[in-house]
Coordinates of C-alpha atoms in Angstrom, one line a residue:
M1 CA 151.3 132.4 66.9
A2 CA 149.8 131.7 70.4
E3 CA 151.8 132.9 73.5
T4 CA 153.2 130.0 75.5
P5 CA 152.1 129.9 79.1
K6 CA 154.5 129.5 82.1
P7 CA 155.5 125.9 82.9
E8 CA 153.4 125.7 86.1
E9 CA 150.4 127.1 84.3
L10 CA 150.7 124.6 81.4
F11 CA 151.2 121.7 83.8
K12 CA 148.2 122.7 85.9
N13 CA 145.9 122.6 82.8
I14 CA 146.6 118.9 81.9
D15 CA 143.4 117.0 82.6
H16 CA 143.1 113.2 82.4
S17 CA 139.5 112.9 83.6
V18 CA 137.0 111.0 81.6
P19 CA 135.1 113.3 79.1
E20 CA 131.4 113.8 79.5
E21 CA 130.6 113.5 75.8
P22 CA 131.3 110.6 73.5
W23 CA 134.5 111.1 71.6
E24 CA 132.7 111.0 68.2
D25 CA 130.8 114.2 69.2
V26 CA 133.7 116.3 70.3
P27 CA 135.1 118.6 67.5
P28 CA 138.8 119.0 67.2
D29 CA 140.4 122.0 68.8
L30 CA 141.7 124.1 65.9
S31 CA 142.3 127.3 67.8
P32 CA 145.6 129.2 67.3
G33 CA 148.6 127.2 68.7
R34 CA 146.8 123.9 68.2
F35 CA 147.5 123.3 64.6
A36 CA 150.5 123.5 62.2
Y37 CA 150.3 125.8 59.3
P38 CA 149.1 124.2 56.0
T39 CA 151.5 123.8 53.1
K40 CA 152.1 126.9 51.0
P41 CA 150.7 126.4 47.5
K42 CA 154.1 127.0 45.9
N43 CA 155.5 123.9 47.6
L44 CA 152.6 121.7 46.6
E45 CA 153.0 122.9 43.0
Y46 CA 156.8 122.3 43.0
L47 CA 156.3 118.7 44.3
G48 CA 153.5 118.0 41.8
M49 CA 151.0 117.3 44.6
P50 CA 147.3 118.1 44.7
M51 CA 146.8 121.8 45.3
P52 CA 143.3 122.7 46.4
T53 CA 143.8 126.4 46.2
K54 CA 146.4 128.9 45.1
E55 CA 145.6 131.0 48.1
E56 CA 146.9 130.5 51.6
W57 CA 144.3 129.3 54.2
S58 CA 144.0 128.4 57.8
P59 CA 142.7 125.2 59.5
A60 CA 140.7 127.5 61.8
D61 CA 138.6 128.5 58.8
E62 CA 135.1 127.1 58.8
E63 CA 135.3 125.9 55.2
W64 CA 138.4 124.2 53.9
P65 CA 139.5 124.4 50.2
I66 CA 138.8 120.8 49.2
P67 CA 137.5 119.5 45.9
D68 CA 133.7 118.7 45.5
N69 CA 134.4 115.0 45.1
W70 CA 136.7 114.8 48.2
K71 CA 134.8 111.8 49.6
E72 CA 135.3 109.8 46.5
I73 CA 139.0 110.7 46.4
I74 CA 139.5 109.6 50.0
H75 CA 137.4 106.4 49.5
E76 CA 139.4 105.4 46.4
G77 CA 142.7 106.2 48.1
F78 CA 141.8 104.2 51.2
K79 CA 140.7 101.3 49.1
D80 CA 143.9 101.4 47.1
R81 CA 146.1 101.3 50.3
L82 CA 144.1 98.5 51.9
E83 CA 144.9 96.4 48.8
K84 CA 148.5 97.5 48.6
Y85 CA 149.5 97.3 52.2
R86 CA 148.6 94.1 54.0
S87 CA 149.7 95.6 57.3
L88 CA 147.1 98.4 57.1
K89 CA 144.3 95.9 56.6
I90 CA 145.5 93.8 59.6
F91 CA 145.8 96.9 61.7
M92 CA 142.3 98.0 60.8
D93 CA 140.8 94.6 61.8
V94 CA 142.9 93.2 64.7
C95 CA 142.6 95.8 67.4
V96 CA 140.5 94.7 70.4
R97 CA 140.7 98.1 72.2
C98 CA 142.5 96.5 75.2
G99 CA 144.0 99.9 76.1
A100 CA 147.5 98.6 76.6
C101 CA 148.8 101.5 74.5
A102 CA 146.6 104.2 76.0
D103 CA 148.9 105.8 78.6
K104 CA 152.1 105.1 76.6
C105 CA 151.8 108.1 74.2
H106 CA 153.7 111.2 75.3
F107 CA 151.0 113.4 73.7
F108 CA 148.2 111.7 75.7
I109 CA 150.3 112.0 78.9
G110 CA 151.0 115.7 78.1
T111 CA 147.6 116.8 76.8
G112 CA 145.1 114.5 78.5
D113 CA 143.2 114.5 75.2
P114 CA 141.6 111.0 74.8
K115 CA 142.0 111.2 71.0
N116 CA 145.8 111.2 71.6
M117 CA 145.5 107.7 73.0
P118 CA 147.0 105.6 70.2
V119 CA 144.0 103.3 70.2
L120 CA 141.6 106.2 69.7
R121 CA 143.8 108.0 67.3
A122 CA 143.8 104.9 65.1
E123 CA 140.0 104.7 65.7
L124 CA 139.7 108.0 63.8
L125 CA 140.7 106.1 60.7
R126 CA 139.4 102.7 61.7
S127 CA 135.8 103.9 62.2
V128 CA 135.6 105.2 58.6
Y129 CA 137.1 101.9 57.5
R130 CA 134.4 100.0 59.3
K131 CA 131.6 102.1 57.8
D132 CA 132.9 102.0 54.2
F133 CA 134.7 98.6 53.9
T134 CA 133.0 96.1 56.3
T135 CA 129.6 94.5 56.0
A136 CA 128.8 95.1 59.7
G137 CA 129.7 98.7 59.5
K138 CA 127.6 99.3 56.4
I139 CA 124.5 97.7 58.0
L140 CA 124.9 98.6 61.7
G141 CA 126.9 101.9 61.4
R142 CA 127.8 103.4 64.8
I143 CA 126.6 100.3 66.7
S144 CA 129.5 98.4 65.1
G145 CA 132.0 101.2 65.5
G146 CA 131.5 102.7 62.1
R147 CA 130.9 106.3 61.2
P148 CA 130.5 108.2 58.0
L149 CA 133.3 110.4 56.6
T150 CA 132.3 114.0 57.2
K151 CA 134.2 117.3 57.1
Q152 CA 134.5 117.2 60.9
V153 CA 136.1 113.8 60.6
L154 CA 138.5 115.2 58.0
K155 CA 139.4 118.0 60.5
E156 CA 140.0 115.4 63.2
W157 CA 142.4 113.6 61.0
F158 CA 144.3 116.8 60.2
S159 CA 144.4 117.7 63.9
Y160 CA 145.4 114.3 65.5
F161 CA 147.5 112.7 62.7
Y162 CA 149.7 115.8 63.1
Q163 CA 149.8 115.3 66.9
C164 CA 151.5 112.0 66.4
T165 CA 155.3 111.9 66.1
E166 CA 155.3 108.3 64.7
C167 CA 157.7 107.4 67.5
R168 CA 156.1 103.8 67.8
R169 CA 156.4 103.7 71.6
C170 CA 152.8 102.5 71.7
S171 CA 153.7 99.6 69.4
V172 CA 156.2 98.2 72.0
Y173 CA 153.3 97.6 74.4
C174 CA 150.6 96.4 71.9
P175 CA 150.0 92.6 72.3
Y176 CA 149.1 92.4 68.6
G177 CA 152.0 94.5 67.4
I178 CA 149.9 97.2 65.8
D179 CA 152.1 99.9 64.5
T180 CA 150.1 103.1 65.1
A181 CA 152.8 105.1 63.3
E182 CA 151.9 103.3 60.1
I183 CA 148.2 104.2 60.6
T184 CA 149.3 107.8 61.1
M185 CA 151.3 107.6 57.9
M186 CA 148.4 106.3 56.0
G187 CA 146.1 109.0 57.4
R188 CA 148.5 111.6 56.3
E189 CA 148.8 110.1 52.8
L190 CA 145.0 110.2 52.5
L191 CA 144.9 113.9 53.6
S192 CA 147.7 114.6 51.0
L193 CA 145.3 113.4 48.3
L194 CA 143.3 116.5 49.0
G195 CA 146.3 118.8 49.4
L196 CA 145.9 118.9 53.2
N197 CA 149.5 118.8 54.5
I198 CA 151.6 121.0 56.7
N199 CA 154.3 123.4 55.5
W200 CA 156.9 122.3 58.0
I201 CA 157.0 118.9 56.3
L202 CA 156.6 119.8 52.6
E203 CA 158.8 122.8 52.4
P204 CA 161.8 120.8 53.5
A205 CA 160.8 118.1 51.0
A206 CA 160.5 120.7 48.2
N207 CA 163.9 122.2 49.2
C208 CA 165.4 118.7 49.1
F209 CA 164.3 118.3 45.5
R210 CA 165.6 121.7 44.6
T211 CA 169.0 121.9 46.3
G212 CA 169.6 118.4 47.9
N213 CA 168.8 119.4 51.5
H214 CA 165.9 120.4 53.7
L215 CA 167.0 123.9 54.3
G216 CA 167.3 124.9 50.6
I217 CA 171.0 125.7 50.9
Q218 CA 172.9 125.9 47.7
P219 CA 176.1 123.8 47.1
H220 CA 178.5 126.6 47.5
A221 CA 177.0 127.6 50.8
F222 CA 177.2 124.0 52.0
R223 CA 180.9 124.0 51.2
E224 CA 181.5 127.4 52.8
M225 CA 179.9 126.2 56.1
V226 CA 182.2 123.2 56.2
D227 CA 185.1 125.4 55.6
F228 CA 184.0 127.7 58.5
F229 CA 184.0 124.6 60.7
C230 CA 187.5 123.7 59.7
D231 CA 188.7 127.2 60.5
D232 CA 187.1 126.9 64.0
I233 CA 188.7 123.5 64.5
E234 CA 192.1 124.9 63.5
E235 CA 191.7 127.7 66.1
I236 CA 190.7 125.3 68.8
T237 CA 193.1 122.4 68.1
G238 CA 195.8 123.8 65.8
V239 CA 195.0 121.0 63.3
K240 CA 194.2 122.0 59.7
L241 CA 191.5 120.0 58.0
E242 CA 190.9 119.8 54.2
P243 CA 187.9 117.7 53.5
T244 CA 187.0 117.0 49.9
F245 CA 183.7 117.5 48.1
N246 CA 182.2 115.6 45.2
R247 CA 185.4 113.6 44.8
K248 CA 185.1 110.6 42.5
G249 CA 186.9 107.4 43.6
A250 CA 186.8 108.0 47.4
E251 CA 186.2 104.9 49.4
I252 CA 183.3 106.3 51.5
L253 CA 180.6 108.9 50.9
F254 CA 179.7 110.7 54.2
I255 CA 176.1 112.0 54.4
T256 CA 174.6 113.6 57.4
P257 CA 171.4 115.6 58.1
S258 CA 171.7 119.2 56.9
G259 CA 170.8 120.4 60.5
D260 CA 174.3 119.3 61.4
V261 CA 175.7 121.8 59.0
F262 CA 173.4 124.8 59.5
A263 CA 171.9 124.7 63.0
D264 CA 173.4 124.6 66.5
P265 CA 174.0 122.4 68.4
G266 CA 174.3 120.0 65.4
T267 CA 177.1 122.1 64.0
Y268 CA 179.3 121.0 66.8
T269 CA 178.5 117.4 66.1
M270 CA 179.6 118.0 62.5
M271 CA 182.9 119.3 63.8
G272 CA 183.3 116.1 65.8
Y273 CA 182.7 114.0 62.6
L274 CA 185.4 116.0 60.8
L275 CA 187.9 115.6 63.6
L276 CA 187.2 111.8 63.8
F277 CA 187.8 111.4 60.0
E278 CA 191.1 113.4 60.2
H279 CA 192.2 111.3 63.2
L280 CA 191.7 108.1 61.2
G281 CA 193.0 109.4 57.9
L282 CA 189.7 108.2 56.4
D283 CA 189.3 108.2 52.6
Y284 CA 186.0 109.9 52.4
T285 CA 184.2 112.7 50.6
L286 CA 181.2 114.9 51.1
S287 CA 178.6 115.7 48.5
T288 CA 177.2 119.2 47.9
Y289 CA 174.3 117.7 45.9
A290 CA 173.2 114.8 48.2
S291 CA 173.7 117.1 51.2
E292 CA 170.9 115.7 53.3
G293 CA 170.5 112.4 55.1
G294 CA 167.0 113.1 56.5
N295 CA 163.9 112.1 54.7
F296 CA 160.7 114.1 55.2
G297 CA 159.0 111.7 52.8
L298 CA 158.5 109.4 55.8
F299 CA 156.0 112.0 57.1
T300 CA 154.2 112.5 53.7
S301 CA 153.8 109.4 51.6
S302 CA 155.6 106.2 50.6
E303 CA 156.2 107.6 47.1
M304 CA 157.8 110.8 48.5
M305 CA 159.9 108.7 50.9
K306 CA 161.2 106.6 48.0
R307 CA 162.1 109.6 45.8
L308 CA 164.0 111.3 48.5
N309 CA 165.8 108.2 49.6
S310 CA 167.1 107.5 46.1
K311 CA 169.1 110.7 45.8
M312 CA 171.8 109.5 48.2
Y313 CA 172.3 106.3 46.2
A314 CA 172.3 108.1 42.9
E315 CA 175.1 110.3 44.2
A316 CA 177.1 107.3 45.7
R317 CA 176.8 105.6 42.3
R318 CA 177.9 108.7 40.4
L319 CA 181.0 109.2 42.7
G320 CA 181.9 105.5 42.5
V321 CA 182.3 105.1 46.3
K322 CA 182.3 101.6 47.9
W323 CA 179.7 102.5 50.7
I324 CA 178.0 105.3 52.6
L325 CA 178.7 106.3 56.1
G326 CA 175.7 108.1 57.6
G327 CA 175.6 110.7 60.4
E328 CA 173.5 111.0 63.5
C329 CA 169.9 111.2 62.2
G330 CA 166.6 109.7 63.1
H331 CA 164.2 109.2 60.2
M332 CA 167.1 108.8 57.8
W333 CA 167.8 105.5 59.5
R334 CA 164.2 104.3 59.9
V335 CA 163.7 104.7 56.1
I336 CA 166.9 102.9 55.3
H337 CA 166.4 99.9 57.7
Q338 CA 162.6 99.4 57.5
Y339 CA 161.6 100.5 54.0
M340 CA 164.4 100.9 51.6
D341 CA 164.8 97.4 50.4
T342 CA 161.1 97.2 49.7
M343 CA 160.9 100.6 48.0
N344 CA 164.2 100.8 46.0
G345 CA 165.4 97.3 46.2
P346 CA 169.0 96.2 47.2
T347 CA 171.7 98.6 46.0
D348 CA 173.3 98.0 42.7
F349 CA 176.7 99.6 43.5
G350 CA 179.7 99.3 45.8
E351 CA 180.5 96.6 48.3
T352 CA 179.4 95.4 51.7
P353 CA 180.7 98.0 54.0
K354 CA 184.0 97.2 55.6
S355 CA 185.9 99.4 58.0
P356 CA 189.2 100.4 56.4
I357 CA 190.6 100.9 60.0
T358 CA 189.6 97.7 61.8
G359 CA 188.6 95.3 58.9
T360 CA 185.2 94.7 60.4
V361 CA 182.6 93.8 57.8
F362 CA 179.2 95.3 58.6
E363 CA 177.0 92.4 57.4
N364 CA 173.9 94.1 58.6
A365 CA 174.5 96.8 55.9
A366 CA 175.1 94.3 53.1
A367 CA 171.9 95.4 51.3
T368 CA 171.7 99.1 52.2
K369 CA 175.5 99.8 51.9
M370 CA 175.1 102.3 54.7
V371 CA 176.6 102.2 58.2
H372 CA 175.6 104.4 61.1
I373 CA 178.3 106.6 62.5
T374 CA 177.9 105.3 66.1
E375 CA 178.2 101.7 64.8
F376 CA 181.4 102.7 63.1
T377 CA 182.8 104.6 66.1
A378 CA 181.9 101.8 68.6
D379 CA 183.8 99.3 66.4
L380 CA 186.8 101.6 66.4
L381 CA 186.7 101.7 70.2
R382 CA 186.4 97.9 70.4
H383 CA 189.7 97.7 68.4
N384 CA 191.4 100.4 70.4
K385 CA 191.9 102.7 67.4
L386 CA 191.1 106.0 69.0
R387 CA 193.4 108.1 71.3
L388 CA 191.0 109.8 73.8
D389 CA 191.2 112.1 76.7
P390 CA 187.7 111.8 78.3
S391 CA 188.6 114.3 81.0
R392 CA 188.1 117.1 78.4
N393 CA 184.3 116.4 78.9
D394 CA 184.6 116.4 82.7
N395 CA 182.6 119.6 83.0
K396 CA 179.6 117.7 81.5
V397 CA 177.5 115.3 83.4
V398 CA 175.8 113.4 80.6
T399 CA 172.7 111.3 80.1
F400 CA 171.5 109.7 76.8
H401 CA 168.2 110.1 75.0
D402 CA 167.5 107.1 72.8
S403 CA 166.2 108.8 69.6
C404 CA 163.0 107.0 68.6
N405 CA 163.9 105.9 65.1
P406 CA 167.5 104.6 65.6
S407 CA 166.4 102.8 68.9
R408 CA 163.1 101.3 68.1
A409 CA 163.3 101.0 64.3
M410 CA 167.0 100.1 64.1
G411 CA 167.9 98.5 67.5
L412 CA 170.8 100.9 67.9
L413 CA 170.9 100.7 71.7
D414 CA 174.3 99.7 73.0
E415 CA 176.7 101.3 70.5
P416 CA 175.9 105.0 71.5
R417 CA 176.4 104.1 75.1
E418 CA 179.7 102.4 74.4
V419 CA 180.9 105.6 72.7
L420 CA 179.6 107.9 75.5
K421 CA 181.2 105.9 78.2
A422 CA 184.6 106.0 76.4
V423 CA 184.6 109.8 75.9
C424 CA 182.8 110.9 79.2
N425 CA 183.7 110.1 82.8
N426 CA 180.3 111.3 84.1
F427 CA 177.4 109.3 82.5
Y428 CA 174.1 108.5 84.1
E429 CA 171.0 106.7 82.7
M430 CA 167.5 108.0 83.0
P431 CA 164.8 105.7 84.5
E432 CA 164.6 102.3 82.9
N433 CA 161.0 102.7 81.6
T434 CA 162.0 105.9 79.7
I435 CA 165.0 104.6 77.7
R436 CA 166.1 102.0 75.1
E437 CA 163.1 100.4 73.5
Q438 CA 160.8 102.2 75.9
T439 CA 162.3 105.6 75.2
F440 CA 160.1 108.7 75.2
C441 CA 160.0 110.9 72.1
C442 CA 161.2 114.5 72.1
G443 CA 157.6 115.5 71.3
S444 CA 158.5 117.2 68.0
G445 CA 159.4 114.4 65.6
S446 CA 157.7 113.4 62.2
G447 CA 157.8 117.0 61.0
L448 CA 156.2 118.7 64.1
N449 CA 159.2 120.8 65.0
T450 CA 157.5 124.0 64.1
E451 CA 157.1 127.1 66.2
E452 CA 153.3 127.7 65.8
I453 CA 152.5 124.5 67.8
M454 CA 155.1 125.2 70.6
E455 CA 152.6 124.6 73.4
L456 CA 151.7 121.2 72.0
R457 CA 155.4 120.3 71.5
L458 CA 156.1 121.2 75.1
L459 CA 153.2 119.1 76.3
G460 CA 154.3 116.2 74.1
G461 CA 157.9 116.5 75.3
L462 CA 156.9 116.6 79.0
P463 CA 157.5 112.8 79.7
R464 CA 161.0 113.0 78.3
A465 CA 161.7 116.3 80.2
N466 CA 160.4 114.7 83.4
A467 CA 162.9 111.8 83.1
V468 CA 165.7 114.3 82.4
R469 CA 164.7 116.3 85.5
Y470 CA 165.0 113.2 87.6
V471 CA 168.7 112.7 86.7
H472 CA 169.3 116.4 86.7
E473 CA 168.2 116.6 90.3
K474 CA 169.7 113.3 91.5
F475 CA 173.1 113.3 89.7
G476 CA 173.6 116.9 88.5
V477 CA 173.1 116.0 84.8
N478 CA 173.7 119.1 82.7
M479 CA 174.0 117.6 79.2
L480 CA 171.5 115.5 77.3
S481 CA 173.1 113.6 74.4
C482 CA 171.2 112.2 71.4
I483 CA 171.8 110.8 67.9
C484 CA 169.1 112.6 65.9
A485 CA 169.1 116.0 64.2
I486 CA 165.4 116.7 65.0
D487 CA 166.2 115.9 68.6
R488 CA 169.1 118.4 68.5
A489 CA 166.7 121.0 67.3
A490 CA 163.7 120.1 69.5
L491 CA 165.3 119.3 72.8
P492 CA 167.0 122.6 73.6
P493 CA 163.7 124.6 73.9
L494 CA 162.2 121.6 75.7
M495 CA 165.0 121.7 78.3
D496 CA 165.0 125.4 78.6
Y497 CA 161.3 125.3 79.4
W498 CA 161.0 122.3 81.7
V499 CA 164.6 121.6 82.9
P500 CA 166.7 124.8 82.8
G501 CA 170.4 124.1 83.2
V502 CA 170.5 121.1 80.9
D503 CA 172.0 121.6 77.4
V504 CA 171.8 119.3 74.4
T505 CA 174.6 117.6 72.3
G506 CA 175.2 115.0 69.7
I507 CA 177.5 112.2 70.6
H508 CA 180.2 113.0 68.2
E509 CA 180.6 116.5 69.6
L510 CA 181.8 114.8 72.7
V511 CA 184.0 112.5 70.6
G512 CA 185.6 115.5 69.0
N513 CA 186.3 117.1 72.4
A514 CA 188.0 113.9 73.6
L515 CA 190.1 113.0 70.5
V516 CA 193.8 113.5 70.9
M517 CA 194.9 114.7 67.5
D518 CA 198.4 114.4 65.9
G519 CA 200.1 117.8 66.0
E520 CA 197.4 119.5 68.1
I521 CA 198.1 122.5 70.4
E522 CA 197.2 122.4 74.1
R523 CA 193.4 122.3 74.1
T524 CA 191.7 124.8 76.5
M525 CA 188.4 125.1 74.7
D526 CA 185.8 122.6 73.6
L527 CA 184.1 122.7 70.2
R528 CA 181.8 125.4 71.4
F529 CA 184.7 127.7 72.3
E530 CA 183.8 127.1 75.9
P531 CA 186.5 126.4 78.6
L532 CA 187.2 122.7 79.1
K533 CA 187.1 123.2 82.8
E534 CA 185.4 125.7 85.1
E535 CA 187.5 128.6 86.1
T536 CA 188.5 128.5 89.8
E537 CA 189.6 131.5 92.0
E538 CA 193.2 130.4 91.6
D539 CA 192.8 130.4 87.8
A540 CA 191.4 133.9 87.9
D541 CA 194.2 135.1 90.1
E542 CA 196.8 133.7 87.6

């Protein structure tokens, strides 16, 4: 693993000058720290995916373990997807290279690499399309923008399609609505036909097939962790919780990303969920089998996405619940809202979600039978169903990071802010062109949250960190909130590196702090066992 340079050194090395050589002639940088580790053969085998070798290998190797007929495999795979996905064909043909997207990508801003401009990243695939699938490209070749598929092109695909977090910020600015994220997804699918994937994506996918969650945690360990949270909650609040697991006949099945159960600071968000449900007397259950809301299939292939999505619905059907309440997750919600009806079709169980507390019917979830936790909580607030003491979060000056998938893919923009403003007295927005639909990515989404590319992640996250620095210096912001498990994992090291003094939280951790529970003891600590207020000299004397 490459050593990460100091912030000032890393920032100084960003170069946006025009390269001297044509982009087609510049080989990809596959030096240590510039590539994610390829998938371990055991995970490819477990998932039934193409496995080029049983030995581990490195993208830095001169020769890659690919089959002799690799060009034919890619060509047929490309042809099949052009016929299957009309959007891909349109995206290949319609781009006029206007450059509106060029400076919108956080990876281009952070690295200065022209191939990280969305228009040029797409051109890596589009140039092969022109050469192989258009008359002009077959006849004129490079003159018409076509180029042959070579091993160097394959290495470019691996390098740059895994420097795209599929955040879709570029698509907001494209006058033709080209979704570069879908081009990246297709590029990764084609690479997967040769067994060229990264381990940080396919190991969680394999774990999900084996144990129901990305981390490979067994059912009994999942239950034990939730029990530990309940013990901590009882110590902090005096309230004893007894959530149920795999209970048939519950009204609601609650599913959240496994990072909320096994990784800080997501664990505090999980404690907030549990407090909220106890506060409401909600008839819900947890599943130790469908113990994952996230879907790393989104970063692999449409088929993998479909398979992983279906497990939640199979479990909801088995338990006989009416609908599913989903936690703070990113790609979980993009899959549900943008792809699920096409892939799996409308659900064949349960009812259109209806809040048992307020009576609100969530018509937007009639087909998916899933409601986002911030939609649910915002509705509770609109009906004055929560007893809150926002002063318990007064030691936090909060801003909000619009997580890419819930914001751009789902339109979940106002509800998180409604919740934050109800549970916090000190809330400030980042600059307008860095939030809501224009939000910057954490720099580690779409399965790139892996340690071996930390320098790339820090560069990709620089635009988001820069916006946080602005409110940190102007308003004293010390807490960055978000509604995505990958964000909760990726943003802490990003903040520690670029904006020391800013911590990261999920929204429902702050909800849990503010909730006034029946029978609670006097609260002196938040869900992190930290004092609710800073100790003064007078407190110290007492």
